[in-house]
Short mmCIF file of C-alpha atoms and ligand atoms in Angstrom, two decimals:
data_model
loop_
_atom_site.label_atom_id
_atom_site.label_comp_id
_atom_site.label_asym_id
_atom_site.label_seq_id
_atom_site.Cartn_x
_atom_site.Cartn_y
_atom_site.Cartn_z
CA MET A 1 1.99 10.53 13.63
CA ILE A 2 2.67 6.79 13.09
CA GLN A 3 0.48 4.38 15.02
CA GLY A 4 1.79 1.15 13.53
CA ILE A 5 2.69 -0.63 10.31
CA HIS A 6 -0.67 -1.10 8.61
CA HIS A 7 0.68 -3.23 5.75
CA VAL A 8 3.65 -3.87 3.49
CA GLY A 9 2.94 -3.77 -0.26
CA ILE A 10 4.80 -6.30 -2.42
CA ALA A 11 4.78 -6.13 -6.22
CA VAL A 12 4.40 -9.52 -7.92
CA GLU A 13 4.41 -10.59 -11.57
CA ASP A 14 1.79 -13.31 -11.14
CA LEU A 15 -0.73 -12.86 -8.34
CA ASP A 16 -2.06 -16.43 -8.29
CA GLU A 17 1.44 -17.89 -8.29
CA ALA A 18 2.45 -15.57 -5.43
CA VAL A 19 -0.66 -16.45 -3.41
CA GLY A 20 0.18 -20.15 -3.81
CA ARG A 21 3.72 -19.53 -2.66
CA TYR A 22 2.60 -17.65 0.47
CA ARG A 23 0.10 -20.41 1.27
CA ARG A 24 2.66 -23.18 0.90
CA THR A 25 5.58 -21.39 2.52
CA PHE A 26 3.89 -19.74 5.49
CA GLY A 27 0.67 -21.73 5.85
CA VAL A 28 -1.39 -18.52 5.65
CA GLU A 29 -4.71 -18.01 3.88
CA PRO A 30 -5.67 -14.86 1.99
CA THR A 31 -8.34 -12.83 3.74
CA HIS A 32 -9.28 -10.43 0.94
CA ARG A 33 -8.95 -9.98 -2.83
CA GLU A 34 -9.94 -6.80 -4.68
CA ARG A 35 -9.38 -4.98 -7.95
CA ILE A 36 -8.62 -1.34 -7.21
CA GLU A 37 -9.11 0.22 -10.64
CA ASP A 38 -7.98 3.75 -9.77
CA GLN A 39 -4.67 2.40 -8.40
CA GLY A 40 -4.21 0.02 -11.34
CA VAL A 41 -3.80 -3.01 -9.08
CA GLU A 42 -5.39 -6.22 -7.93
CA GLU A 43 -4.54 -6.91 -4.29
CA VAL A 44 -4.54 -10.01 -2.14
CA LEU A 45 -4.23 -9.50 1.60
CA PHE A 46 -2.79 -11.87 4.17
CA ASP A 47 -3.45 -10.82 7.74
CA VAL A 48 -0.40 -11.64 9.81
CA VAL A 49 -0.29 -11.02 13.52
CA GLY A 50 -0.49 -7.26 14.09
CA SER A 51 -0.21 -6.31 10.41
CA THR A 52 -0.99 -7.28 6.82
CA ILE A 53 0.92 -8.32 3.71
CA GLN A 54 -0.55 -6.81 0.52
CA LEU A 55 0.43 -8.68 -2.65
CA LEU A 56 0.01 -6.40 -5.65
CA GLY A 57 -0.49 -7.49 -9.24
CA ALA A 58 -0.51 -4.78 -11.95
CA LEU A 59 -3.63 -4.24 -14.06
CA GLY A 60 -1.43 -3.01 -16.92
CA PRO A 61 2.08 -1.79 -17.83
CA GLU A 62 1.16 1.92 -17.50
CA THR A 63 0.27 1.65 -13.80
CA PRO A 64 2.47 2.41 -10.77
CA VAL A 65 3.04 -1.30 -10.06
CA GLY A 66 3.37 -2.17 -13.78
CA SER A 67 6.11 0.41 -14.27
CA PHE A 68 7.80 -0.62 -10.99
CA LEU A 69 7.89 -4.27 -12.14
CA ALA A 70 9.33 -3.28 -15.52
CA LYS A 71 12.06 -1.12 -13.98
CA ARG A 72 12.93 -3.07 -10.83
CA GLY A 73 11.25 -6.45 -10.98
CA PRO A 74 9.20 -7.97 -8.16
CA GLY A 75 9.84 -6.93 -4.56
CA ILE A 76 8.82 -4.58 -1.78
CA HIS A 77 6.84 -1.72 -3.34
CA HIS A 78 5.76 0.39 -0.36
CA ILE A 79 5.29 0.51 3.38
CA ALA A 80 1.98 1.69 4.79
CA TYR A 81 1.81 3.38 8.18
CA ARG A 82 -1.39 3.60 10.17
CA VAL A 83 -2.25 7.17 11.14
CA ARG A 84 -5.16 8.61 13.06
CA ASP A 85 -6.10 11.16 10.42
CA VAL A 86 -4.68 11.18 6.88
CA ALA A 87 -5.71 14.79 6.13
CA THR A 88 -3.94 16.12 9.24
CA SER A 89 -0.83 14.03 8.49
CA LEU A 90 -0.72 15.32 4.89
CA GLU A 91 -1.02 18.89 6.11
CA ARG A 92 1.92 18.43 8.45
CA LEU A 93 4.11 16.79 5.78
CA ARG A 94 3.22 19.53 3.30
CA ARG A 95 4.22 22.19 5.85
CA ASP A 96 7.57 20.41 6.20
CA GLY A 97 8.09 20.59 2.43
CA ILE A 98 7.75 16.82 1.85
CA ARG A 99 6.70 15.94 -1.70
CA LEU A 100 3.30 14.25 -1.80
CA VAL A 101 1.85 11.96 -4.45
CA ASP A 102 -1.69 12.61 -3.21
CA ASP A 103 -2.51 16.19 -2.24
CA VAL A 104 -5.76 15.08 -0.64
CA PRO A 105 -6.81 11.78 0.96
CA ARG A 106 -8.48 9.19 -1.26
CA ALA A 107 -10.45 5.98 -0.76
CA GLY A 108 -8.43 2.76 -0.35
CA SER A 109 -9.63 -0.84 -0.13
CA ARG A 110 -11.85 -2.12 2.69
CA GLY A 111 -13.17 1.33 3.57
CA THR A 112 -9.78 2.84 4.38
CA THR A 113 -8.67 6.40 3.66
CA ILE A 114 -5.19 6.60 2.15
CA ALA A 115 -2.56 8.92 0.66
CA PHE A 116 0.90 8.30 -0.83
CA VAL A 117 4.06 10.26 -0.02
CA HIS A 118 6.73 10.49 -2.75
CA PRO A 119 9.74 8.16 -2.36
CA LYS A 120 12.14 10.94 -3.39
CA ASP A 121 11.67 12.68 -0.03
CA MET A 122 11.41 9.45 1.96
CA GLY A 123 14.88 8.03 1.37
CA GLY A 124 13.78 6.03 -1.67
CA VAL A 125 10.82 4.38 0.08
CA LEU A 126 7.28 4.88 -1.22
CA VAL A 127 5.12 5.54 1.87
CA GLU A 128 1.36 5.10 2.16
CA LEU A 129 -0.61 6.64 5.01
CA VAL A 130 -3.69 4.64 6.03
CA GLN A 131 -6.59 5.62 8.20
CA PRO A 132 -8.63 2.48 8.94
CA SER A 133 -12.37 2.55 8.36
CA PRO A 134 -14.30 3.39 11.53
CA SER A 135 -15.82 -0.13 11.57
CA THR A 136 -12.45 -1.92 11.74
CA GLU A 137 -10.66 0.64 13.90
CA ALA A 138 -12.11 -0.80 17.08
CA THR A 139 -10.56 -4.21 16.36
CA GLY A 140 -7.31 -2.75 14.99
CA GLY A 141 -7.85 -4.61 11.72
CA PRO A 142 -6.93 -3.20 8.29
N1 CMX B 1 9.56 2.74 -4.31
C1 CMX B 1 10.70 3.52 -4.34
N2 CMX B 1 11.01 4.33 -5.38
C2 CMX B 1 10.13 4.34 -6.41
C3 CMX B 1 8.96 3.58 -6.43
C4 CMX B 1 8.68 2.74 -5.32
N3 CMX B 1 7.59 1.99 -5.27
N4 CMX B 1 8.30 3.81 -7.59
C5 CMX B 1 9.05 4.71 -8.27
N5 CMX B 1 10.15 5.02 -7.57
C6 CMX B 1 11.22 5.94 -7.96
C7 CMX B 1 11.85 5.49 -9.26
O1 CMX B 1 12.90 4.58 -9.01
C8 CMX B 1 12.35 6.79 -9.86
O2 CMX B 1 13.57 7.13 -9.29
P1 CMX B 1 14.77 7.71 -10.21
O3 CMX B 1 14.24 9.04 -10.69
O4 CMX B 1 15.91 7.83 -9.26
O5 CMX B 1 14.96 6.73 -11.30
C9 CMX B 1 11.29 7.80 -9.41
O6 CMX B 1 10.66 7.23 -8.25
C10 CMX B 1 10.25 8.06 -10.47
O7 CMX B 1 9.79 6.80 -10.88
P2 CMX B 1 8.97 6.47 -12.19
O8 CMX B 1 9.22 5.06 -12.54
O9 CMX B 1 9.20 7.54 -13.23
O10 CMX B 1 7.50 6.49 -11.67
P3 CMX B 1 6.50 7.68 -11.58
O11 CMX B 1 7.16 8.97 -11.20
O12 CMX B 1 5.66 7.65 -12.78
O13 CMX B 1 5.65 7.14 -10.33
C11 CMX B 1 5.08 7.26 -8.07
C12 CMX B 1 6.21 7.04 -9.06
C13 CMX B 1 5.59 6.99 -6.68
C14 CMX B 1 4.60 8.72 -8.18
C15 CMX B 1 3.90 6.29 -8.45
O14 CMX B 1 4.36 4.97 -8.33
C16 CMX B 1 2.66 6.49 -7.62
O15 CMX B 1 1.85 7.35 -7.89
N6 CMX B 1 2.48 5.67 -6.53
C17 CMX B 1 1.34 5.78 -5.64
C18 CMX B 1 0.20 4.89 -6.03
C19 CMX B 1 0.56 3.43 -6.00
O16 CMX B 1 1.69 3.03 -5.85
N7 CMX B 1 -0.49 2.58 -6.13
C20 CMX B 1 -0.35 1.13 -6.09
C21 CMX B 1 -0.54 0.57 -4.68
C22 CMX B 1 -1.99 0.72 -4.21
C23 CMX B 1 -2.26 0.28 -2.78
O17 CMX B 1 -1.35 0.07 -2.00
O18 CMX B 1 -3.45 0.17 -2.44
CO1 CO B 2 -0.84 -0.41 0.03
#
């Protein structure tokens, strides 16, 4: 089912401060910034060789990342695996009795199709499944 690590999501208190730190520390430049209203986040992406780091700022306290920051503080929020087909993957997980956050695939940033799997059945790790948009699939990009 897993074709690679699409990205790692990292919850940050201050997006601009975190972007500056990544620039200075690793000499990398952000490749994308987007507000994703239905996820309650603003993301900044850094493409690193073969994968992507997704810095996540919360759009409010009552959002998944806002509540994560309040309870745990900044840190790794989720891991996103690349899959060929999110709907098929969800069907298989559901058959295996794995708790899902998203019962059906939804739209992610940059034309991706995504779904979240509940951390309670994933050893305490929030998992995102990502199907790249057809236009970036050829290049392997996110
Ligand atoms: N990683 C691991 N465990 C997590 C977690 C995370 N990111 N977020 C919550 N949990 C755990 C909590 O620690 C808690 O465990 P305990 O019961 O042992 O205390 C349990 O899950 C319930 O946590 P909660 O704070 O009550 O949070 P909710 O149940 O309200 O929400 C979740 C949890 C996973 C359903 C919610 O965060 C969600 O819907 N996530 C998917 C969407 C998302 O994260 N969007 C932002 C990223 C968008 C993107 O990547 O594009
Ligand atoms: Co993500």
